[in-house]
């Protein structure tokens, strides 16, 4: 196995990408395949010298921002971005993190009981990484058909930023993406290494769609609001949500969804198999 896997990967992808695929004019006939280093460096916003050091293995510790910019310039699909992220985490380019308690992936018995009492109401418990750790049957009927419960564990930030279905599920995707980053930014204030690691991962796999938001000033975490949500069976829904903070030691919060209008109320009642009027519209 090469001791310069990152550099070899970057060079192979550069040489496999044509100028046309990268959005550049083809120009004169080329003696070598793919993009020139200067072209890739320009597209990624880095110097040619730095790109040469990466490809030659003389620099093995690029920032997530640099890898994200290279991923976009190379037009990498998600699986290749994940592979690039894994290369960054392995071998001599591993970025060591302090050992922390990690995100809680179980809920306490009282929280589970509360979910049971909510019955058909779509409600979900999310941890500090935006992972889904518990939910009601009503939420499963809402979220499972669109892919929100896929993954081990399911991850809201990964779904929103890396799953192409997310932009169909959320017509107001930009606002939903803002809120995902705002929630992560709020938990990053505690300097938890797991949250920082997720931010580095998404900087690579999602690129500027994530990293630009992470750097943006003034992103505020909303505790309530209304989201438009497109379900394959129920159509477009308007869901009012409330964020309920759990015990501070849990590092978790519950999000309860209620219909924001009568049409959504009827659609949700049908979706969860309850009589009309079970989930009343709250307005908004």
mmCIF file of N, CA and C in Angstrom, residues 198-281:
data_model
loop_
_atom_site.group_PDB
_atom_site.id
_atom_site.type_symbol
_atom_site.label_atom_id
_atom_site.label_comp_id
_atom_site.label_asym_id
_atom_site.label_seq_id
_atom_site.Cartn_x
_atom_site.Cartn_y
_atom_site.Cartn_z
ATOM 1 N N UNK A 198 -17.432 15.941 13.318
ATOM 2 C CA UNK A 198 -18.533 15.966 12.351
ATOM 3 C C UNK A 198 -18.430 17.199 11.465
ATOM 4 N N UNK A 199 -18.077 18.339 12.054
ATOM 5 C CA UNK A 199 -17.929 19.561 11.264
ATOM 6 C C UNK A 199 -16.818 19.403 10.231
ATOM 7 N N UNK A 200 -15.723 18.757 10.611
ATOM 8 C CA UNK A 200 -14.643 18.524 9.642
ATOM 9 C C UNK A 200 -15.107 17.586 8.536
ATOM 10 N N UNK A 201 -15.836 16.547 8.905
ATOM 11 C CA UNK A 201 -16.346 15.597 7.910
ATOM 12 C C UNK A 201 -17.233 16.300 6.886
ATOM 13 N N UNK A 202 -18.196 17.107 7.364
ATOM 14 C CA UNK A 202 -19.134 17.757 6.456
ATOM 15 C C UNK A 202 -18.465 18.857 5.641
ATOM 16 N N UNK A 203 -17.400 19.438 6.161
ATOM 17 C CA UNK A 203 -16.648 20.406 5.380
ATOM 18 C C UNK A 203 -16.079 19.751 4.127
ATOM 19 N N UNK A 204 -15.705 18.469 4.247
ATOM 20 C CA UNK A 204 -15.186 17.728 3.094
ATOM 21 C C UNK A 204 -16.318 17.185 2.234
ATOM 22 N N UNK A 205 -17.289 16.506 2.839
ATOM 23 C CA UNK A 205 -18.306 15.809 2.058
ATOM 24 C C UNK A 205 -19.348 16.740 1.456
ATOM 25 N N UNK A 206 -19.638 17.854 2.122
ATOM 26 C CA UNK A 206 -20.647 18.785 1.616
ATOM 27 C C UNK A 206 -20.031 20.035 1.010
ATOM 28 N N UNK A 207 -18.768 20.311 1.321
ATOM 29 C CA UNK A 207 -18.094 21.460 0.744
ATOM 30 C C UNK A 207 -18.637 22.781 1.255
ATOM 31 N N UNK A 208 -18.671 23.772 0.365
ATOM 32 C CA UNK A 208 -19.009 25.132 0.775
ATOM 33 C C UNK A 208 -20.448 25.276 1.240
ATOM 34 N N UNK A 209 -21.331 24.400 0.807
ATOM 35 C CA UNK A 209 -22.712 24.465 1.289
ATOM 36 C C UNK A 209 -22.756 24.376 2.808
ATOM 37 N N UNK A 210 -21.801 23.625 3.378
ATOM 38 C CA UNK A 210 -21.698 23.528 4.838
ATOM 39 C C UNK A 210 -20.700 24.534 5.398
ATOM 40 N N UNK A 211 -19.489 24.563 4.853
ATOM 41 C CA UNK A 211 -18.422 25.359 5.465
ATOM 42 C C UNK A 211 -18.721 26.854 5.431
ATOM 43 N N UNK A 212 -19.355 27.351 4.369
ATOM 44 C CA UNK A 212 -19.697 28.773 4.327
ATOM 45 C C UNK A 212 -20.684 29.123 5.429
ATOM 46 N N UNK A 213 -21.607 28.228 5.697
ATOM 47 C CA UNK A 213 -22.571 28.474 6.773
ATOM 48 C C UNK A 213 -21.884 28.442 8.141
ATOM 49 N N UNK A 214 -20.941 27.543 8.296
ATOM 50 C CA UNK A 214 -20.257 27.428 9.574
ATOM 51 C C UNK A 214 -19.477 28.704 9.893
ATOM 52 N N UNK A 215 -18.992 29.377 8.863
ATOM 53 C CA UNK A 215 -18.235 30.612 9.070
ATOM 54 C C UNK A 215 -19.123 31.847 9.119
ATOM 55 N N UNK A 216 -20.380 31.698 8.721
ATOM 56 C CA UNK A 216 -21.259 32.867 8.629
ATOM 57 C C UNK A 216 -21.604 33.399 10.021
ATOM 58 N N UNK A 217 -21.538 34.712 10.207
ATOM 59 C CA UNK A 217 -21.896 35.284 11.507
ATOM 60 C C UNK A 217 -23.410 35.369 11.672
ATOM 61 N N UNK A 218 -23.850 35.303 12.907
ATOM 62 C CA UNK A 218 -25.245 35.596 13.213
ATOM 63 C C UNK A 218 -26.244 34.479 12.979
ATOM 64 N N UNK A 219 -25.797 33.245 12.741
ATOM 65 C CA UNK A 219 -26.750 32.154 12.602
ATOM 66 C C UNK A 219 -27.347 31.832 13.974
ATOM 67 N N UNK A 220 -28.647 31.963 14.102
ATOM 68 C CA UNK A 220 -29.309 31.731 15.375
ATOM 69 C C UNK A 220 -30.124 30.456 15.333
ATOM 70 N N UNK A 221 -30.073 29.704 16.388
ATOM 71 C CA UNK A 221 -30.803 28.450 16.476
ATOM 72 C C UNK A 221 -32.259 28.732 16.847
ATOM 73 N N UNK A 222 -33.181 28.315 15.990
ATOM 74 C CA UNK A 222 -34.603 28.542 16.227
ATOM 75 C C UNK A 222 -35.163 27.478 17.169
ATOM 76 N N UNK A 223 -35.991 27.899 18.106
ATOM 77 C CA UNK A 223 -36.630 26.957 19.034
ATOM 78 C C UNK A 223 -38.035 26.594 18.584
ATOM 79 N N UNK A 224 -38.545 27.315 17.599
ATOM 80 C CA UNK A 224 -39.868 27.025 17.058
ATOM 81 C C UNK A 224 -39.952 27.612 15.666
ATOM 82 N N UNK A 225 -40.943 27.160 14.911
ATOM 83 C CA UNK A 225 -41.104 27.659 13.561
ATOM 84 C C UNK A 225 -41.999 26.747 12.761
ATOM 85 N N UNK A 226 -42.022 26.942 11.458
ATOM 86 C CA UNK A 226 -42.834 26.130 10.549
ATOM 87 C C UNK A 226 -41.955 25.711 9.380
ATOM 88 N N UNK A 227 -41.940 24.416 9.095
ATOM 89 C CA UNK A 227 -41.192 23.884 7.956
ATOM 90 C C UNK A 227 -42.154 23.317 6.923
ATOM 91 N N UNK A 228 -41.808 23.510 5.659
ATOM 92 C CA UNK A 228 -42.507 22.778 4.595
ATOM 93 C C UNK A 228 -41.785 21.457 4.382
ATOM 94 N N UNK A 229 -42.557 20.390 4.297
ATOM 95 C CA UNK A 229 -42.006 19.039 4.240
ATOM 96 C C UNK A 229 -42.800 18.256 3.197
ATOM 97 N N UNK A 230 -42.113 17.696 2.197
ATOM 98 C CA UNK A 230 -42.793 16.973 1.118
ATOM 99 C C UNK A 230 -42.682 15.479 1.368
ATOM 100 N N UNK A 231 -43.838 14.842 1.592
ATOM 101 C CA UNK A 231 -43.918 13.408 1.860
ATOM 102 C C UNK A 231 -44.396 12.696 0.599
ATOM 103 N N UNK A 232 -43.833 11.531 0.256
ATOM 104 C CA UNK A 232 -44.213 10.870 -1.004
ATOM 105 C C UNK A 232 -45.680 10.443 -1.061
ATOM 106 N N UNK A 233 -46.293 10.220 0.091
ATOM 107 C CA UNK A 233 -47.704 9.810 0.112
ATOM 108 C C UNK A 233 -48.646 10.945 0.501
ATOM 109 N N UNK A 234 -48.225 11.770 1.455
ATOM 110 C CA UNK A 234 -49.104 12.812 1.980
ATOM 111 C C UNK A 234 -48.961 14.138 1.260
ATOM 112 N N UNK A 235 -47.959 14.269 0.384
ATOM 113 C CA UNK A 235 -47.757 15.526 -0.323
ATOM 114 C C UNK A 235 -47.040 16.561 0.531
ATOM 115 N N UNK A 236 -47.206 17.829 0.162
ATOM 116 C CA UNK A 236 -46.523 18.889 0.918
ATOM 117 C C UNK A 236 -47.269 19.202 2.211
ATOM 118 N N UNK A 237 -46.533 19.177 3.305
ATOM 119 C CA UNK A 237 -47.078 19.441 4.631
ATOM 120 C C UNK A 237 -46.454 20.707 5.197
ATOM 121 N N UNK A 238 -47.209 21.398 6.033
ATOM 122 C CA UNK A 238 -46.668 22.532 6.789
ATOM 123 C C UNK A 238 -46.640 22.123 8.258
ATOM 124 N N UNK A 239 -45.448 21.915 8.764
ATOM 125 C CA UNK A 239 -45.273 21.364 10.111
ATOM 126 C C UNK A 239 -44.729 22.434 11.050
ATOM 127 N N UNK A 240 -45.509 22.737 12.075
ATOM 128 C CA UNK A 240 -45.020 23.609 13.145
ATOM 129 C C UNK A 240 -44.185 22.765 14.094
ATOM 130 N N UNK A 241 -43.027 23.282 14.497
ATOM 131 C CA UNK A 241 -42.171 22.499 15.387
ATOM 132 C C UNK A 241 -41.828 23.294 16.647
ATOM 133 N N UNK A 242 -41.629 22.557 17.721
ATOM 134 C CA UNK A 242 -41.172 23.117 18.988
ATOM 135 C C UNK A 242 -39.971 22.295 19.444
ATOM 136 N N UNK A 243 -38.899 22.969 19.845
ATOM 137 C CA UNK A 243 -37.698 22.303 20.350
ATOM 138 C C UNK A 243 -37.739 22.341 21.874
ATOM 139 N N UNK A 244 -37.739 21.165 22.493
ATOM 140 C CA UNK A 244 -37.797 21.050 23.947
ATOM 141 C C UNK A 244 -36.460 20.529 24.459
ATOM 142 N N UNK A 245 -35.766 21.330 25.236
ATOM 143 C CA UNK A 245 -34.477 20.912 25.776
ATOM 144 C C UNK A 245 -34.676 19.896 26.888
ATOM 145 N N UNK A 246 -33.887 18.839 26.867
ATOM 146 C CA UNK A 246 -33.911 17.839 27.935
ATOM 147 C C UNK A 246 -32.832 18.191 28.959
ATOM 148 N N UNK A 247 -32.598 17.306 29.914
ATOM 149 C CA UNK A 247 -31.600 17.584 30.947
ATOM 150 C C UNK A 247 -30.255 17.903 30.315
ATOM 151 N N UNK A 248 -29.549 18.873 30.883
ATOM 152 C CA UNK A 248 -28.281 19.319 30.308
ATOM 153 C C UNK A 248 -27.282 18.181 30.167
ATOM 154 N N UNK A 249 -27.309 17.248 31.098
ATOM 155 C CA UNK A 249 -26.360 16.136 31.051
ATOM 156 C C UNK A 249 -26.655 15.183 29.897
ATOM 157 N N UNK A 250 -27.884 15.227 29.361
ATOM 158 C CA UNK A 250 -28.233 14.345 28.242
ATOM 159 C C UNK A 250 -27.587 14.809 26.939
ATOM 160 N N UNK A 251 -27.427 16.125 26.782
ATOM 161 C CA UNK A 251 -26.966 16.649 25.505
ATOM 162 C C UNK A 251 -27.957 16.349 24.393
ATOM 163 N N UNK A 252 -29.240 16.276 24.733
ATOM 164 C CA UNK A 252 -30.272 15.924 23.766
ATOM 165 C C UNK A 252 -31.404 16.946 23.811
ATOM 166 N N UNK A 253 -32.187 16.971 22.745
ATOM 167 C CA UNK A 253 -33.408 17.763 22.750
ATOM 168 C C UNK A 253 -34.481 17.015 21.961
ATOM 169 N N UNK A 254 -35.723 17.352 22.249
ATOM 170 C CA UNK A 254 -36.860 16.734 21.567
ATOM 171 C C UNK A 254 -37.482 17.755 20.630
ATOM 172 N N UNK A 255 -37.821 17.306 19.438
ATOM 173 C CA UNK A 255 -38.510 18.155 18.475
ATOM 174 C C UNK A 255 -39.894 17.555 18.237
ATOM 175 N N UNK A 256 -40.918 18.332 18.532
ATOM 176 C CA UNK A 256 -42.311 17.890 18.361
ATOM 177 C C UNK A 256 -42.896 18.616 17.160
ATOM 178 N N UNK A 257 -43.494 17.859 16.249
ATOM 179 C CA UNK A 257 -44.081 18.424 15.037
ATOM 180 C C UNK A 257 -45.606 18.358 15.127
ATOM 181 N N UNK A 258 -46.250 19.476 14.781
ATOM 182 C CA UNK A 258 -47.709 19.546 14.769
ATOM 183 C C UNK A 258 -48.162 20.187 13.462
ATOM 184 N N UNK A 259 -49.354 19.852 12.986
ATOM 185 C CA UNK A 259 -49.822 20.460 11.734
ATOM 186 C C UNK A 259 -50.037 21.959 11.896
ATOM 187 N N UNK A 260 -49.569 22.725 10.915
ATOM 188 C CA UNK A 260 -49.701 24.180 10.970
ATOM 189 C C UNK A 260 -50.954 24.676 10.265
ATOM 190 N N UNK A 261 -51.658 23.798 9.558
ATOM 191 C CA UNK A 261 -52.910 24.196 8.914
ATOM 192 C C UNK A 261 -53.824 22.981 8.821
ATOM 193 N N UNK A 262 -55.063 23.227 8.421
ATOM 194 C CA UNK A 262 -56.061 22.149 8.399
ATOM 195 C C UNK A 262 -55.731 21.081 7.369
ATOM 196 N N UNK A 263 -55.189 21.475 6.221
ATOM 197 C CA UNK A 263 -54.847 20.489 5.201
ATOM 198 C C UNK A 263 -53.772 19.536 5.718
ATOM 199 N N UNK A 264 -52.782 20.071 6.421
ATOM 200 C CA UNK A 264 -51.738 19.218 6.985
ATOM 201 C C UNK A 264 -52.297 18.348 8.094
ATOM 202 N N UNK A 265 -53.222 18.883 8.878
ATOM 203 C CA UNK A 265 -53.862 18.098 9.938
ATOM 204 C C UNK A 265 -54.545 16.860 9.361
ATOM 205 N N UNK A 266 -55.309 17.054 8.278
ATOM 206 C CA UNK A 266 -56.003 15.927 7.654
ATOM 207 C C UNK A 266 -55.009 14.937 7.057
ATOM 208 N N UNK A 267 -53.949 15.446 6.438
ATOM 209 C CA UNK A 267 -52.954 14.569 5.824
ATOM 210 C C UNK A 267 -52.217 13.748 6.874
ATOM 211 N N UNK A 268 -51.869 14.371 8.008
ATOM 212 C CA UNK A 268 -51.178 13.644 9.065
ATOM 213 C C UNK A 268 -52.079 12.598 9.716
ATOM 214 N N UNK A 269 -53.345 12.934 9.938
ATOM 215 C CA UNK A 269 -54.278 11.959 10.503
ATOM 216 C C UNK A 269 -54.357 10.723 9.621
ATOM 217 N N UNK A 270 -54.412 10.938 8.317
ATOM 218 C CA UNK A 270 -54.462 9.811 7.387
ATOM 219 C C UNK A 270 -53.147 9.035 7.412
ATOM 220 N N UNK A 271 -52.042 9.754 7.511
ATOM 221 C CA UNK A 271 -50.728 9.122 7.483
ATOM 222 C C UNK A 271 -50.497 8.222 8.694
ATOM 223 N N UNK A 272 -50.918 8.675 9.869
ATOM 224 C CA UNK A 272 -50.683 7.901 11.096
ATOM 225 C C UNK A 272 -51.835 6.958 11.409
ATOM 226 N N UNK A 273 -52.882 6.968 10.559
ATOM 227 C CA UNK A 273 -53.973 6.030 10.742
ATOM 228 C C UNK A 273 -54.885 6.348 11.903
ATOM 229 N N UNK A 274 -55.117 7.640 12.143
ATOM 230 C CA UNK A 274 -56.004 8.056 13.229
ATOM 231 C C UNK A 274 -57.229 8.766 12.671
ATOM 232 N N UNK A 275 -58.263 8.861 13.515
ATOM 233 C CA UNK A 275 -59.499 9.502 13.059
ATOM 234 C C UNK A 275 -59.241 10.989 12.825
ATOM 235 N N UNK A 276 -60.015 11.603 11.918
ATOM 236 C CA UNK A 276 -59.837 13.032 11.633
ATOM 237 C C UNK A 276 -59.949 13.868 12.898
ATOM 238 N N UNK A 277 -59.084 14.858 13.032
ATOM 239 C CA UNK A 277 -59.111 15.740 14.180
ATOM 240 C C UNK A 277 -58.200 15.306 15.308
ATOM 241 N N UNK A 278 -57.546 14.140 15.143
ATOM 242 C CA UNK A 278 -56.651 13.675 16.201
ATOM 243 C C UNK A 278 -55.474 14.634 16.389
ATOM 244 N N UNK A 279 -54.880 15.033 15.267
ATOM 245 C CA UNK A 279 -53.775 15.990 15.307
ATOM 246 C C UNK A 279 -54.310 17.331 14.824
ATOM 247 N N UNK A 280 -54.664 18.179 15.746
ATOM 248 C CA UNK A 280 -55.282 19.446 15.408
ATOM 249 C C UNK A 280 -54.273 20.468 14.913
ATOM 250 N N UNK A 281 -54.722 21.285 13.963
ATOM 251 C CA UNK A 281 -53.859 22.332 13.452
ATOM 252 C C UNK A 281 -53.615 23.379 14.531
#
